[in-house]
Amino acid sequence: MPPVGDESTSYAIAAPVVTTVAVDGSDATFPVARVFCVGRNYAEHAEEMGHDPDREPPFFFTKPADAVVPSGSRLPFPARTAELHHEIELVVALAEGGRDIAVETALDHVFGYAVGLDMTRRDLQTVAKQARRPWDMAKGFDQSAPTSPIRPAAAIGHPATGAIWLRINGRLRQEGDLAQQIWNVPETINYLSTLVALRPGDLIMTGTPKGVGPVEPGDRLEGHIDGVGDLTIDYDG
Ligand code: MN
């Protein structure tokens, strides 16, 4: 019998396993449908990447659901990169989907929030940008979306302000505040839902504050968002 799906379905191979994220304070886990990411959503990060942070419409890219790995993981250093970068981000986990979701009701669709890393093979991204090619292999590689346990909105509300930071080997590397987001969470859900029909289980990584930079083999990454949680990842040396 296949591990998921209708019992009457006969798959030609074993069905893929559903990727899950722990839920803080619960034995139940959050099943990941898809992972959407917002580009350049903090002004000072847009500037450090060489862009004008004026309020142009948000843009999005994706990662495979199984790029999500839990906090506490020890990860192999990714293949085919000499410039792995960290991007610490607030992750929004959706309980309900929909199309053309209004800003005013967008937060009703949120299950909870987590601390995530949008790990980036910056060297591959730079080549892709120069060649006007897709970012998929720079952003959507294996284990590229470490994510902390999700804290339900029912427990913590909807954080719109609060410190977000990343330390590597104990040294502060990124620091910002959720209030610095160019597009806040309701606006991001609204805009994304005009592009695709959102689904329960979708995760949205909401962009990174200033200070992105390199990660080396053997590094320990520790991320934090006030009221949302903490994330620790170790890379093999
Ligand atoms: Mn990012």
mmCIF file of C-alpha atoms and ligand atoms in Angstrom:
data_model
loop_
_atom_site.group_PDB
_atom_site.id
_atom_site.type_symbol
_atom_site.label_atom_id
_atom_site.label_comp_id
_atom_site.label_asym_id
_atom_site.label_seq_id
_atom_site.Cartn_x
_atom_site.Cartn_y
_atom_site.Cartn_z
ATOM 1 C CA MET A 1 0.000 0.000 0.000
ATOM 2 C CA PRO A 2 1.389 3.433 -0.833
ATOM 3 C CA PRO A 3 2.320 5.648 2.147
ATOM 4 C CA VAL A 4 0.051 8.501 1.014
ATOM 5 C CA GLY A 5 -2.945 8.967 -1.241
ATOM 6 C CA ASP A 6 -6.139 7.123 -1.969
ATOM 7 C CA GLU A 7 -5.941 3.410 -1.229
ATOM 8 C CA SER A 8 -7.418 2.724 -4.634
ATOM 9 C CA THR A 9 -4.503 4.533 -6.307
ATOM 10 C CA SER A 10 -1.888 2.262 -7.767
ATOM 11 C CA TYR A 11 1.421 4.083 -8.069
ATOM 12 C CA ALA A 12 4.078 2.772 -10.422
ATOM 13 C CA ILE A 13 6.706 3.514 -7.757
ATOM 14 C CA ALA A 14 6.439 4.277 -4.035
ATOM 15 C CA ALA A 15 4.818 7.694 -3.539
ATOM 16 C CA PRO A 16 7.150 10.499 -2.386
ATOM 17 C CA VAL A 17 7.280 11.063 1.351
ATOM 18 C CA VAL A 18 5.632 14.259 2.623
ATOM 19 C CA THR A 19 8.192 16.687 4.083
ATOM 20 C CA THR A 20 7.124 17.898 7.517
ATOM 21 C CA VAL A 21 8.107 20.591 10.004
ATOM 22 C CA ALA A 22 7.736 20.203 13.771
ATOM 23 C CA VAL A 23 5.037 22.275 15.452
ATOM 24 C CA ASP A 24 6.047 23.819 18.761
ATOM 25 C CA GLY A 25 3.979 22.419 21.637
ATOM 26 C CA SER A 26 2.347 19.671 19.554
ATOM 27 C CA ASP A 27 2.944 16.068 18.520
ATOM 28 C CA ALA A 28 1.371 16.885 15.145
ATOM 29 C CA THR A 29 3.660 18.013 12.338
ATOM 30 C CA PHE A 30 3.110 20.551 9.560
ATOM 31 C CA PRO A 31 3.057 18.999 6.060
ATOM 32 C CA VAL A 32 4.915 21.125 3.502
ATOM 33 C CA ALA A 33 3.197 21.642 0.163
ATOM 34 C CA ARG A 34 5.502 24.153 -1.546
ATOM 35 C CA VAL A 35 8.118 26.765 -0.624
ATOM 36 C CA PHE A 36 7.834 30.281 -2.034
ATOM 37 C CA CYS A 37 10.495 32.921 -1.373
ATOM 38 C CA VAL A 38 10.364 36.714 -1.663
ATOM 39 C CA GLY A 39 13.376 38.469 -3.186
ATOM 40 C CA ARG A 40 14.837 41.734 -1.822
ATOM 41 C CA ASN A 41 12.259 42.503 0.853
ATOM 42 C CA TYR A 42 14.471 44.628 3.127
ATOM 43 C CA ALA A 43 15.797 47.924 1.743
ATOM 44 C CA GLU A 44 19.356 47.630 3.051
ATOM 45 C CA HIS A 45 19.704 44.098 1.642
ATOM 46 C CA ALA A 46 18.444 45.299 -1.756
ATOM 47 C CA GLU A 47 21.101 48.027 -1.604
ATOM 48 C CA GLU A 48 23.896 45.618 -0.662
ATOM 49 C CA MET A 49 22.926 43.485 -3.692
ATOM 50 C CA GLY A 50 23.164 46.553 -5.937
ATOM 51 C CA HIS A 51 19.477 47.399 -6.339
ATOM 52 C CA ASP A 52 17.301 50.420 -5.668
ATOM 53 C CA PRO A 53 14.971 49.451 -2.823
ATOM 54 C CA ASP A 54 12.115 51.619 -4.042
ATOM 55 C CA ARG A 55 8.840 49.851 -3.658
ATOM 56 C CA GLU A 56 8.751 47.911 -6.909
ATOM 57 C CA PRO A 57 6.340 44.949 -6.844
ATOM 58 C CA PRO A 58 7.634 41.898 -4.939
ATOM 59 C CA PHE A 59 9.095 39.036 -6.948
ATOM 60 C CA PHE A 60 9.195 35.365 -6.052
ATOM 61 C CA PHE A 61 11.180 32.193 -6.590
ATOM 62 C CA THR A 62 10.644 28.694 -5.232
ATOM 63 C CA LYS A 63 12.421 25.811 -3.577
ATOM 64 C CA PRO A 64 11.316 22.168 -3.618
ATOM 65 C CA ALA A 65 9.363 21.118 -0.519
ATOM 66 C CA ASP A 66 12.052 18.587 0.352
ATOM 67 C CA ALA A 67 14.684 21.346 0.551
ATOM 68 C CA VAL A 68 13.242 21.933 4.039
ATOM 69 C CA VAL A 69 15.373 20.383 6.799
ATOM 70 C CA PRO A 70 14.964 20.742 10.572
ATOM 71 C CA SER A 71 16.856 22.906 13.010
ATOM 72 C CA GLY A 72 19.616 20.913 14.670
ATOM 73 C CA SER A 73 20.660 19.282 11.400
ATOM 74 C CA ARG A 74 24.278 18.700 10.452
ATOM 75 C CA LEU A 75 24.420 19.243 6.709
ATOM 76 C CA PRO A 76 26.955 18.341 4.041
ATOM 77 C CA PHE A 77 28.487 21.423 2.423
ATOM 78 C CA PRO A 78 26.493 21.871 -0.802
ATOM 79 C CA ALA A 79 27.928 20.619 -4.073
ATOM 80 C CA ARG A 80 29.137 22.865 -6.909
ATOM 81 C CA THR A 81 29.627 26.070 -4.939
ATOM 82 C CA ALA A 82 32.573 28.057 -3.631
ATOM 83 C CA GLU A 83 30.329 30.855 -2.369
ATOM 84 C CA LEU A 84 27.547 29.551 -0.148
ATOM 85 C CA HIS A 85 25.601 32.451 1.406
ATOM 86 C CA HIS A 86 23.243 32.658 4.392
ATOM 87 C CA GLU A 87 19.929 34.546 4.324
ATOM 88 C CA ILE A 88 17.995 34.501 7.621
ATOM 89 C CA GLU A 89 14.244 34.879 7.054
ATOM 90 C CA LEU A 90 10.829 34.844 8.705
ATOM 91 C CA VAL A 91 8.860 31.848 7.384
ATOM 92 C CA VAL A 92 5.065 31.984 7.115
ATOM 93 C CA ALA A 93 3.205 28.634 7.205
ATOM 94 C CA LEU A 94 -0.256 28.618 5.602
ATOM 95 C CA ALA A 95 -3.201 26.683 7.011
ATOM 96 C CA GLU A 96 -5.535 27.784 4.245
ATOM 97 C CA GLY A 97 -4.984 28.564 0.607
ATOM 98 C CA GLY A 98 -6.833 30.648 -1.919
ATOM 99 C CA ARG A 99 -6.622 32.980 -4.896
ATOM 100 C CA ASP A 100 -6.723 36.778 -4.738
ATOM 101 C CA ILE A 101 -6.605 36.793 -0.939
ATOM 102 C CA ALA A 102 -7.372 40.275 0.411
ATOM 103 C CA VAL A 103 -4.745 42.059 2.500
ATOM 104 C CA GLU A 104 -7.351 42.580 5.215
ATOM 105 C CA THR A 105 -8.055 38.841 5.650
ATOM 106 C CA ALA A 106 -4.641 37.424 4.680
ATOM 107 C CA LEU A 107 -3.532 36.671 8.239
ATOM 108 C CA ASP A 108 -6.601 34.441 8.705
ATOM 109 C CA HIS A 109 -4.854 31.995 6.333
ATOM 110 C CA VAL A 110 -1.705 31.709 8.468
ATOM 111 C CA PHE A 111 -1.081 28.652 10.639
ATOM 112 C CA GLY A 112 2.107 29.936 12.208
ATOM 113 C CA TYR A 113 5.652 31.215 11.847
ATOM 114 C CA ALA A 114 9.176 29.816 11.855
ATOM 115 C CA VAL A 115 12.807 30.912 11.516
ATOM 116 C CA GLY A 116 14.300 29.871 8.188
ATOM 117 C CA LEU A 117 17.457 30.063 6.130
ATOM 118 C CA ASP A 118 17.289 30.742 2.390
ATOM 119 C CA MET A 119 20.668 29.168 1.671
ATOM 120 C CA THR A 120 22.039 30.443 -1.625
ATOM 121 C CA ARG A 121 24.821 29.310 -3.954
ATOM 122 C CA ARG A 122 25.710 32.951 -4.664
ATOM 123 C CA ASP A 123 28.298 32.108 -7.298
ATOM 124 C CA LEU A 124 25.743 30.156 -9.337
ATOM 125 C CA GLN A 125 23.192 32.952 -8.830
ATOM 126 C CA THR A 126 25.672 35.560 -10.086
ATOM 127 C CA VAL A 127 26.301 33.525 -13.238
ATOM 128 C CA ALA A 128 22.550 33.018 -13.709
ATOM 129 C CA LYS A 129 21.852 36.742 -13.349
ATOM 130 C CA GLN A 130 24.577 37.644 -15.857
ATOM 131 C CA ALA A 131 23.310 35.069 -18.365
ATOM 132 C CA ARG A 132 19.631 35.912 -17.690
ATOM 133 C CA ARG A 133 19.028 32.324 -16.696
ATOM 134 C CA PRO A 134 16.757 30.931 -13.918
ATOM 135 C CA TRP A 135 17.904 30.926 -10.283
ATOM 136 C CA ASP A 136 16.657 27.414 -9.515
ATOM 137 C CA MET A 137 20.050 25.750 -9.086
ATOM 138 C CA ALA A 138 21.297 28.718 -7.014
ATOM 139 C CA LYS A 139 18.316 28.675 -4.659
ATOM 140 C CA GLY A 140 16.462 25.359 -4.856
ATOM 141 C CA PHE A 141 19.204 22.849 -4.129
ATOM 142 C CA ASP A 142 19.116 19.980 -1.625
ATOM 143 C CA GLN A 143 18.751 21.044 2.042
ATOM 144 C CA SER A 144 18.632 24.720 1.019
ATOM 145 C CA ALA A 145 15.762 25.632 3.375
ATOM 146 C CA PRO A 146 16.596 24.841 7.026
ATOM 147 C CA THR A 147 13.509 25.692 9.096
ATOM 148 C CA SER A 148 12.871 25.869 12.853
ATOM 149 C CA PRO A 149 9.786 24.332 14.486
ATOM 150 C CA ILE A 150 6.656 26.313 13.619
ATOM 151 C CA ARG A 151 5.028 28.317 16.403
ATOM 152 C CA PRO A 152 1.267 28.559 15.850
ATOM 153 C CA ALA A 153 -0.249 32.012 15.404
ATOM 154 C CA ALA A 154 -2.833 30.876 17.951
ATOM 155 C CA ALA A 155 -0.006 30.954 20.519
ATOM 156 C CA ILE A 156 2.152 33.890 19.391
ATOM 157 C CA GLY A 157 -0.084 36.080 17.246
ATOM 158 C CA HIS A 158 1.279 37.620 14.045
ATOM 159 C CA PRO A 159 4.723 39.157 14.589
ATOM 160 C CA ALA A 160 5.147 42.342 12.547
ATOM 161 C CA THR A 161 8.056 43.762 14.534
ATOM 162 C CA GLY A 162 10.952 42.206 16.397
ATOM 163 C CA ALA A 163 14.647 41.507 16.012
ATOM 164 C CA ILE A 164 15.842 39.035 13.376
ATOM 165 C CA TRP A 165 19.498 38.058 13.456
ATOM 166 C CA LEU A 166 22.044 35.428 12.427
ATOM 167 C CA ARG A 167 25.308 34.509 14.103
ATOM 168 C CA ILE A 168 28.041 32.335 12.623
ATOM 169 C CA ASN A 169 30.387 30.673 15.099
ATOM 170 C CA GLY A 170 29.081 33.132 17.694
ATOM 171 C CA ARG A 171 29.711 36.286 15.631
ATOM 172 C CA LEU A 172 26.806 38.503 14.586
ATOM 173 C CA ARG A 173 26.481 38.534 10.785
ATOM 174 C CA GLN A 174 22.937 39.671 10.008
ATOM 175 C CA GLU A 175 20.703 41.911 12.068
ATOM 176 C CA GLY A 176 17.426 43.641 11.323
ATOM 177 C CA ASP A 177 13.834 44.039 12.391
ATOM 178 C CA LEU A 178 10.698 42.534 10.872
ATOM 179 C CA ALA A 179 9.299 46.094 10.706
ATOM 180 C CA GLN A 180 11.898 46.815 7.969
ATOM 181 C CA GLN A 181 10.153 44.525 5.469
ATOM 182 C CA ILE A 182 9.223 46.444 2.305
ATOM 183 C CA TRP A 183 6.200 44.145 1.805
ATOM 184 C CA ASN A 184 4.707 42.915 5.069
ATOM 185 C CA VAL A 185 3.186 39.451 5.512
ATOM 186 C CA PRO A 186 -0.433 40.321 4.567
ATOM 187 C CA GLU A 187 0.749 42.235 1.481
ATOM 188 C CA THR A 188 3.030 39.360 0.476
ATOM 189 C CA ILE A 189 0.244 36.763 0.799
ATOM 190 C CA ASN A 190 -2.074 39.057 -1.163
ATOM 191 C CA TYR A 191 0.383 39.598 -4.014
ATOM 192 C CA LEU A 192 1.525 35.967 -4.247
ATOM 193 C CA SER A 193 -2.098 34.768 -4.314
ATOM 194 C CA THR A 194 -2.693 36.850 -7.453
ATOM 195 C CA LEU A 195 0.088 34.892 -9.177
ATOM 196 C CA VAL A 196 -0.750 31.340 -8.004
ATOM 197 C CA ALA A 197 -3.530 29.654 -6.066
ATOM 198 C CA LEU A 198 -2.031 29.212 -2.621
ATOM 199 C CA ARG A 199 -2.510 25.896 -0.826
ATOM 200 C CA PRO A 200 -2.629 24.687 2.771
ATOM 201 C CA GLY A 201 0.905 23.612 3.648
ATOM 202 C CA ASP A 202 2.626 26.302 1.596
ATOM 203 C CA LEU A 203 5.586 28.034 3.235
ATOM 204 C CA ILE A 204 6.614 31.588 2.357
ATOM 205 C CA MET A 205 10.151 32.762 3.127
ATOM 206 C CA THR A 206 9.772 36.532 3.444
ATOM 207 C CA GLY A 207 13.198 37.900 2.565
ATOM 208 C CA THR A 208 16.384 38.689 4.444
ATOM 209 C CA PRO A 209 17.813 41.751 6.208
ATOM 210 C CA LYS A 210 21.232 43.188 5.429
ATOM 211 C CA GLY A 211 24.478 41.387 6.087
ATOM 212 C CA VAL A 212 24.367 38.334 3.817
ATOM 213 C CA GLY A 213 27.735 36.684 3.410
ATOM 214 C CA PRO A 214 29.722 33.493 3.060
ATOM 215 C CA VAL A 215 29.398 30.241 4.985
ATOM 216 C CA GLU A 216 32.436 27.967 5.242
ATOM 217 C CA PRO A 217 32.668 24.221 5.892
ATOM 218 C CA GLY A 218 32.512 23.573 9.639
ATOM 219 C CA ASP A 219 30.509 26.715 10.399
ATOM 220 C CA ARG A 220 27.684 26.796 12.960
ATOM 221 C CA LEU A 221 24.741 29.038 12.027
ATOM 222 C CA GLU A 222 22.424 30.297 14.766
ATOM 223 C CA GLY A 223 19.353 32.295 13.785
ATOM 224 C CA HIS A 224 16.727 34.022 15.887
ATOM 225 C CA ILE A 225 13.519 35.986 15.505
ATOM 226 C CA ASP A 226 11.936 37.602 18.570
ATOM 227 C CA GLY A 227 8.783 35.728 19.532
ATOM 228 C CA VAL A 228 9.185 33.171 16.749
ATOM 229 C CA GLY A 229 12.105 31.010 17.783
ATOM 230 C CA ASP A 230 15.644 29.877 17.142
ATOM 231 C CA LEU A 231 17.409 27.821 14.497
ATOM 232 C CA THR A 232 20.782 26.063 14.597
ATOM 233 C CA ILE A 233 22.529 24.416 11.642
ATOM 234 C CA ASP A 234 26.020 22.913 11.451
ATOM 235 C CA TYR A 235 27.909 22.312 8.218
ATOM 236 C CA ASP A 236 30.333 19.436 7.900
ATOM 237 C CA GLY A 237 33.947 20.566 8.074
HETATM 238 MN MN MN B 1 16.133 35.195 0.454
#
